Amino acid sequence: MSAWHSDIGMFWSLIGLVTGAALPFLLRERDEKPEFVCLIVAIVTICLPISPLTALMTQSALIARREPDRCIYGLIALSSAATVISRLRDALMPAEYSIIGTMLSSTNDQGDVIHAASRQGMLLAGLLLAVISIAIAVIVGVANRNTSRAQRAQRQAAQQQDRAQMLQSDLASQQLADAIATEAHDTLAHSLSLIAVNASALQVQCGTLTAGNITDQQVHDIAQRAEDIRKQAAGALDEAHSIIDLLRNPNKARQTLGPDDATSLSRESLSSLIAEARAAGAHIDTWIDIQDMGAIDPDVTKIAYRTVQEGLTNARRHAPGQPIELEVTCSAAHGINVHISNPTGIQAPEHTADNGNGIKAEREPMGGPAGGNGLRGVRERVAAVGGTCTWGTDKRSVFHLKVSLPPRSVQRQPGDA
């Protein structure tokens, strides 16, 4: 009977040895299926006389890869129990065949191994070794999980930062594109409107001529009008080239779009602007009172200049031949106020709501739905620096554009023109 039990023990130990050698290969699946690997290894460790090292490794991997819940806690308890059972089973074996017994043994002067530990001492040592092993596995698993979380958080933070930089770049590009589009509208629309007015005047003059009845003055007027059209067309072409250059060199665009002497609200720039409009046949009455120009933000003065330019262009385009009244006041205390008005020659609808000052505000300016983009651009730029912009037609069918700008800009956008 003793021999039979010995054979069974040898066979069972052989199975444990083979299984213990093959079991670590399951660790390859611990990333995808840590629960399954931990369960199988724990059961095998309980049933066979093998080392609990693989069970401890799967327990650590499970803690590192899964958030704690009831199922995870159950598997950790099972793996811990497998470790304790394996260590106690080893402690119950004869000292000469036990790992714990070997650890507690000593040698005499002749070199013989002496197993002096008692059964109770071996059991306590096995239990203590199991507890220490489980604690180390748990600490390693928690540390790996925290490290993985930190790395994941860093990756997400880096992705969010890249996304924020991309959005910032897109926003800056969009703001620059809007500024270039506004500059193109301001400059080209002004020049092209002068060409259109002069061309119309030239057509009218040619229509009044009769064959054989042409005076020298009429010839001179026609030649002068044609020369004005040529100069204005050449200027418009230069402006178009400038806009194309801005598109080709966006790095220099912001500096180019900034305020300069030609677009500041000075008497010289306004006189040039008004002279061009009058040369094209516009009748303009002006009231200009500019003081303390040096105390006004240059960005604000450029917006005021563009407002006057757009107002005159809008009047020539939608109400040709109608008189224009222009009022500009500027002071360090009250900022800049621009008021441009002209009859539209269109009867205002009776149902249009009054805004309280006699102006039916926010109507499409004089040309219906086709017009108004330039004025909307003026309103956006005025609002960006903390000013106000209103327009509309009063009860006498007179169109008004009113802009009030503070002396200092409260908000600057990249590329604002």
XYZ file of C-alpha atoms in Angstrom:
417
model
C 0.000 0.000 0.000
C 2.884 2.336 0.870
C 4.495 1.646 -2.495
C 1.170 2.354 -4.244
C 0.832 5.687 -2.465
C 4.422 6.477 -3.378
C 3.738 5.781 -7.058
C 0.626 7.990 -6.999
C 2.642 10.778 -5.368
C 5.376 10.496 -7.959
C 2.822 10.522 -10.788
C 1.010 13.518 -9.308
C 4.292 15.361 -8.817
C 5.255 14.631 -12.431
C 1.941 16.079 -13.673
C 2.534 19.152 -11.484
C 6.043 19.555 -12.886
C 4.879 19.375 -16.521
C 1.883 21.633 -15.900
C 4.004 24.119 -13.950
C 6.423 24.300 -16.869
C 3.620 24.865 -19.414
C 1.487 27.238 -17.335
C 3.629 30.378 -17.843
C 2.753 30.290 -21.551
C -0.755 31.407 -20.558
C 0.762 34.729 -19.535
C 0.892 35.671 -23.199
C -2.882 36.173 -23.018
C -2.845 38.319 -19.872
C -3.255 41.566 -21.861
C -6.421 40.489 -23.692
C -7.940 38.027 -21.177
C -6.499 38.699 -17.701
C -9.614 37.360 -15.916
C -9.549 34.038 -17.777
C -5.789 33.566 -17.263
C -6.008 34.395 -13.555
C -8.920 31.963 -13.047
C -7.252 29.026 -14.852
C -3.880 29.515 -13.169
C -5.478 29.822 -9.699
C -7.480 26.597 -10.149
C -4.448 24.682 -11.439
C -2.314 25.995 -8.562
C -4.900 24.785 -6.033
C -5.212 21.342 -7.624
C -1.585 20.553 -8.474
C 1.615 20.752 -6.425
C 3.192 23.659 -8.287
C 4.753 26.952 -7.302
C 2.323 29.899 -6.840
C 4.665 32.248 -8.769
C 2.567 32.090 -11.950
C -0.622 32.724 -9.947
C 0.983 35.781 -8.353
C 2.035 37.106 -11.771
C -1.475 36.697 -13.190
C -2.915 38.361 -10.083
C -0.588 41.344 -10.543
C -1.471 41.538 -14.263
C -5.193 41.458 -13.451
C -4.895 44.341 -10.971
C -2.850 46.382 -13.450
C -5.229 45.945 -16.392
C -8.713 46.031 -14.883
C -10.623 48.479 -12.717
C -11.653 46.952 -9.373
C -15.173 45.508 -9.187
C -16.860 42.527 -7.521
C -15.648 40.020 -10.125
C -12.056 41.311 -9.957
C -12.046 41.190 -6.164
C -13.310 37.580 -6.345
C -10.518 36.558 -8.705
C -7.915 38.282 -6.510
C -9.270 36.395 -3.483
C -9.145 33.088 -5.412
C -5.582 33.743 -6.585
C -4.550 34.702 -3.031
C -6.151 31.521 -1.690
C -4.259 29.487 -4.300
C -1.006 31.078 -3.135
C -1.756 30.314 0.535
C -2.786 26.699 -0.258
C 0.348 26.148 -2.335
C 2.608 27.455 0.426
C 0.835 25.468 3.180
C 0.895 22.320 1.036
C 4.615 22.751 0.637
C 4.975 23.275 4.411
C 3.114 19.978 5.109
C 5.533 17.960 2.997
C 8.541 16.260 4.616
C 11.225 18.820 5.339
C 13.704 17.265 2.911
C 11.175 17.675 0.022
C 9.812 21.056 1.063
C 11.029 24.410 -0.201
C 10.151 26.010 3.139
C 11.861 23.181 4.995
C 14.967 23.716 2.922
C 14.848 27.448 3.667
C 14.645 26.715 7.427
C 17.333 24.007 7.422
C 20.943 24.376 8.435
C 24.202 22.406 8.078
C 26.553 21.005 10.751
C 30.313 20.980 10.809
C 30.431 17.845 8.679
C 28.238 19.448 5.990
C 25.139 17.434 6.729
C 21.751 19.148 6.313
C 19.768 19.438 9.528
C 16.014 20.036 9.340
C 15.303 21.415 12.784
C 12.078 23.324 12.008
C 8.888 21.969 13.543
C 5.716 21.349 11.586
C 4.073 24.355 13.233
C 7.075 26.567 12.419
C 6.982 25.486 8.779
C 3.245 26.237 8.561
C 3.745 29.711 10.034
C 6.671 30.341 7.705
C 4.606 29.193 4.705
C 1.697 31.442 5.695
C 4.036 34.406 6.220
C 5.719 33.803 2.854
C 2.316 33.626 1.139
C 1.164 36.909 2.697
C 4.392 38.669 1.703
C 4.138 37.294 -1.858
C 0.507 38.420 -2.198
C 1.353 41.887 -0.860
C 4.209 42.262 -3.353
C 1.955 41.131 -6.232
C -0.762 43.618 -5.231
C 1.728 46.493 -4.871
C 3.309 45.750 -8.248
C -0.132 45.518 -9.905
C -1.341 48.815 -8.408
C 1.926 50.548 -9.361
C 1.653 49.293 -12.956
C -1.990 50.393 -13.147
C -1.144 53.890 -11.875
C 1.758 54.135 -14.295
C -0.515 53.078 -17.161
C -3.106 55.660 -16.104
C -0.471 58.389 -15.956
C 0.844 57.482 -19.408
C -2.709 57.405 -20.797
C -3.444 60.783 -19.253
C -0.243 62.206 -20.733
C -1.156 60.887 -24.178
C -4.644 62.340 -23.921
C -3.244 65.659 -22.711
C -0.794 65.700 -25.620
C -3.616 64.903 -28.061
C -5.785 67.658 -26.599
C -2.875 70.082 -26.773
C -2.245 69.172 -30.413
C -5.939 69.613 -31.127
C -5.974 72.974 -29.342
C -2.945 74.129 -31.330
C -4.608 72.968 -34.531
C -7.806 74.843 -33.673
C -5.748 77.904 -32.733
C -3.935 77.737 -36.052
C -7.216 77.283 -37.930
C -8.731 80.217 -36.047
C -5.743 82.438 -36.781
C -5.850 81.411 -40.450
C -9.581 82.124 -40.605
C -9.123 85.515 -38.949
C -6.343 86.338 -41.401
C -8.500 85.217 -44.337
C -11.378 87.373 -43.069
C -9.044 90.358 -42.708
C -7.701 89.901 -46.254
C -11.241 89.528 -47.611
C -12.297 92.713 -45.826
C -9.254 94.587 -47.129
C -10.001 93.370 -50.646
C -13.606 94.513 -50.363
C -12.634 97.924 -49.002
C -9.983 98.731 -51.576
C -11.306 97.048 -54.706
C -14.945 98.017 -54.153
C -13.944 101.654 -53.727
C -11.802 101.732 -56.881
C -14.266 99.754 -58.965
C -17.155 101.975 -57.888
C -15.191 105.050 -59.074
C -14.573 103.328 -62.402
C -18.255 102.473 -62.712
C -19.346 106.048 -61.922
C -16.863 107.572 -64.376
C -17.804 105.043 -67.049
C -21.475 105.910 -66.598
C -20.695 109.619 -66.813
C -18.625 109.021 -69.941
C -21.506 107.114 -71.481
C -23.896 109.985 -70.729
C -21.501 112.541 -72.212
C -21.063 110.461 -75.355
C -24.831 110.132 -75.659
C -25.285 113.906 -75.718
C -22.884 114.399 -78.585
C -24.134 114.844 -82.117
C -22.131 114.244 -85.237
C -20.354 117.374 -86.393
C -21.323 119.340 -83.293
C -18.478 118.574 -80.863
C -16.852 121.413 -78.985
C -13.289 121.432 -77.780
C -14.496 121.497 -74.187
C -16.579 118.366 -74.732
C -13.603 116.629 -76.288
C -11.467 117.708 -73.329
C -14.066 116.490 -70.814
C -14.362 113.116 -72.504
C -10.580 112.753 -72.674
C -10.286 113.708 -68.999
C -12.990 111.246 -68.014
C -11.297 108.469 -70.008
C -7.969 109.345 -68.332
C -9.627 109.123 -64.906
C -11.005 105.691 -65.782
C -7.573 104.577 -66.954
C -5.896 105.737 -63.741
C -8.567 104.186 -61.552
C -8.385 100.895 -63.477
C -4.596 100.876 -63.047
C -5.032 101.577 -59.327
C -7.577 98.786 -59.007
C -5.161 96.422 -60.759
C -2.383 97.393 -58.339
C -4.738 96.773 -55.420
C -5.657 93.380 -56.842
C -1.953 92.534 -57.110
C -1.483 93.602 -53.489
C -4.306 91.325 -52.346
C -2.840 88.423 -54.335
C 0.553 89.114 -52.729
C -1.085 88.945 -49.283
C -2.516 85.541 -50.146
C 0.848 84.305 -51.372
C 2.736 85.631 -48.329
C 0.482 85.132 -45.291
C 3.425 85.610 -42.902
C 3.706 89.255 -43.996
C -0.035 89.798 -44.283
C -0.662 90.830 -40.668
C 1.994 93.515 -40.829
C 0.686 94.733 -44.178
C -2.909 94.828 -42.946
C -1.981 97.016 -39.980
C -2.660 100.770 -39.858
C -0.559 103.106 -42.000
C -0.569 106.761 -43.046
C -2.708 106.114 -46.137
C -5.533 104.609 -44.078
C -5.355 106.779 -40.954
C -8.125 109.246 -40.169
C -6.125 112.350 -41.022
C -7.278 115.431 -42.869
C -4.984 114.522 -45.759
C -6.350 110.972 -46.172
C -9.959 112.167 -45.875
C -9.361 115.000 -48.338
C -7.930 112.525 -50.853
C -10.880 110.176 -50.352
C -13.439 112.951 -50.750
C -11.618 114.420 -53.767
C -11.742 111.058 -55.555
C -15.484 110.806 -54.931
C -16.117 114.356 -56.115
C -13.993 113.787 -59.211
C -16.295 110.874 -60.006
C -19.270 113.247 -59.869
C -20.461 112.816 -56.274
C -21.911 115.839 -54.455
C -20.547 115.736 -50.895
C -21.156 118.170 -48.050
C -18.678 117.649 -45.211
C -18.268 118.570 -41.577
C -14.898 117.361 -40.265
C -13.613 118.156 -36.793
C -10.467 116.166 -35.931
C -8.638 116.807 -32.658
C -6.063 114.897 -30.586
C -5.441 112.370 -33.347
C -2.251 111.199 -31.616
C -4.284 110.056 -28.599
C -6.457 107.703 -30.659
C -5.529 104.049 -31.172
C -4.202 103.632 -34.779
C -6.355 100.522 -35.229
C -9.434 102.571 -34.342
C -8.533 105.365 -36.778
C -8.131 102.845 -39.602
C -11.582 101.406 -38.878
C -12.995 104.933 -39.010
C -11.256 105.572 -42.344
C -12.628 102.326 -43.781
C -16.073 103.293 -42.506
C -15.986 106.577 -44.423
C -14.659 104.777 -47.495
C -17.381 102.125 -47.352
C -20.100 104.717 -46.720
C -19.112 106.765 -49.766
C -18.756 103.648 -51.912
C -22.141 102.384 -50.750
C -23.808 105.717 -51.571
C -22.268 105.916 -55.062
C -23.233 102.336 -55.807
C -26.828 102.308 -54.598
C -27.861 105.977 -54.908
C -25.867 107.460 -57.814
C -26.326 111.185 -58.295
C -27.800 111.747 -54.832
C -26.136 114.307 -52.523
C -24.066 112.889 -49.658
C -23.584 114.415 -46.237
C -20.460 113.371 -44.309
C -19.797 114.268 -40.681
C -16.636 113.162 -38.866
C -15.686 114.201 -35.325
C -12.672 112.986 -33.378
C -11.451 113.755 -29.875
C -9.557 111.965 -27.125
C -12.497 112.335 -24.738
C -15.331 111.097 -26.972
C -13.551 108.938 -29.530
C -14.567 109.018 -33.192
C -18.082 109.519 -34.580
C -18.922 109.093 -38.252
C -22.302 109.917 -39.791
C -22.968 109.499 -43.522
C -26.406 110.138 -45.049
C -27.915 110.392 -48.508
C -31.403 110.207 -50.068
C -32.198 106.837 -51.570
C -34.932 107.865 -53.965
C -36.915 104.831 -52.714
C -40.093 105.208 -50.679
C -39.667 103.556 -47.272
C -42.298 100.868 -46.450
C -44.875 102.030 -43.916
C -44.589 98.903 -41.782
C -40.830 99.196 -41.174
C -40.171 99.546 -37.427
C -38.579 102.727 -36.096
C -35.661 102.333 -33.692
C -36.524 105.404 -31.646
C -34.376 108.017 -33.399
C -36.307 108.275 -36.633
C -34.179 105.669 -38.436
C -35.559 102.332 -39.536
C -32.418 100.443 -38.621
C -30.939 97.220 -39.941
C -32.686 97.342 -43.318
C -30.815 96.191 -46.393
C -28.966 99.312 -47.599
C -30.517 100.863 -50.667
C -29.762 98.035 -52.989
C -31.895 95.325 -51.424
C -30.559 91.878 -50.619
C -27.676 92.218 -53.045
C -26.024 94.917 -50.926
C -24.948 95.187 -47.323
C -21.927 92.888 -47.080
C -19.561 95.826 -46.743
C -21.644 97.397 -43.999
C -21.836 94.123 -42.126
C -18.037 93.945 -42.304
C -17.851 97.495 -40.903
C -20.166 96.527 -38.044
C -18.028 93.474 -37.171
C -14.823 95.523 -37.049
C -16.470 98.291 -35.051
C -17.856 95.783 -32.539
C -14.396 94.171 -32.211
C -12.985 97.401 -30.728
C -15.988 98.126 -28.505
C -17.848 100.561 -30.782
C -21.379 100.711 -32.166
C -22.605 100.709 -35.746
C -26.169 101.293 -36.988
C -27.655 101.970 -40.384
C -31.081 102.285 -41.936
C -33.547 104.533 -43.714
C -35.632 107.225 -42.008
C -39.187 108.323 -42.799
C -37.968 110.655 -45.556
C -36.198 107.750 -47.329
C -32.795 109.100 -46.344
C -30.226 106.437 -45.624
C -28.020 106.930 -42.534
C -24.838 105.181 -41.432
C -23.728 105.997 -37.881
C -20.557 104.681 -36.232
C -19.178 105.492 -32.779
C -15.686 104.317 -31.863
C -13.891 104.521 -28.501
C -10.498 106.283 -28.325
C -8.837 103.018 -27.349
C -9.330 99.504 -28.688
C -10.758 97.094 -26.090
C -10.178 93.965 -28.158
C -7.746 93.335 -30.975
C -7.995 90.433 -33.363
C -5.002 89.188 -35.356
C -5.054 90.755 -38.788
C -7.791 93.292 -38.008
C -7.881 95.942 -40.679
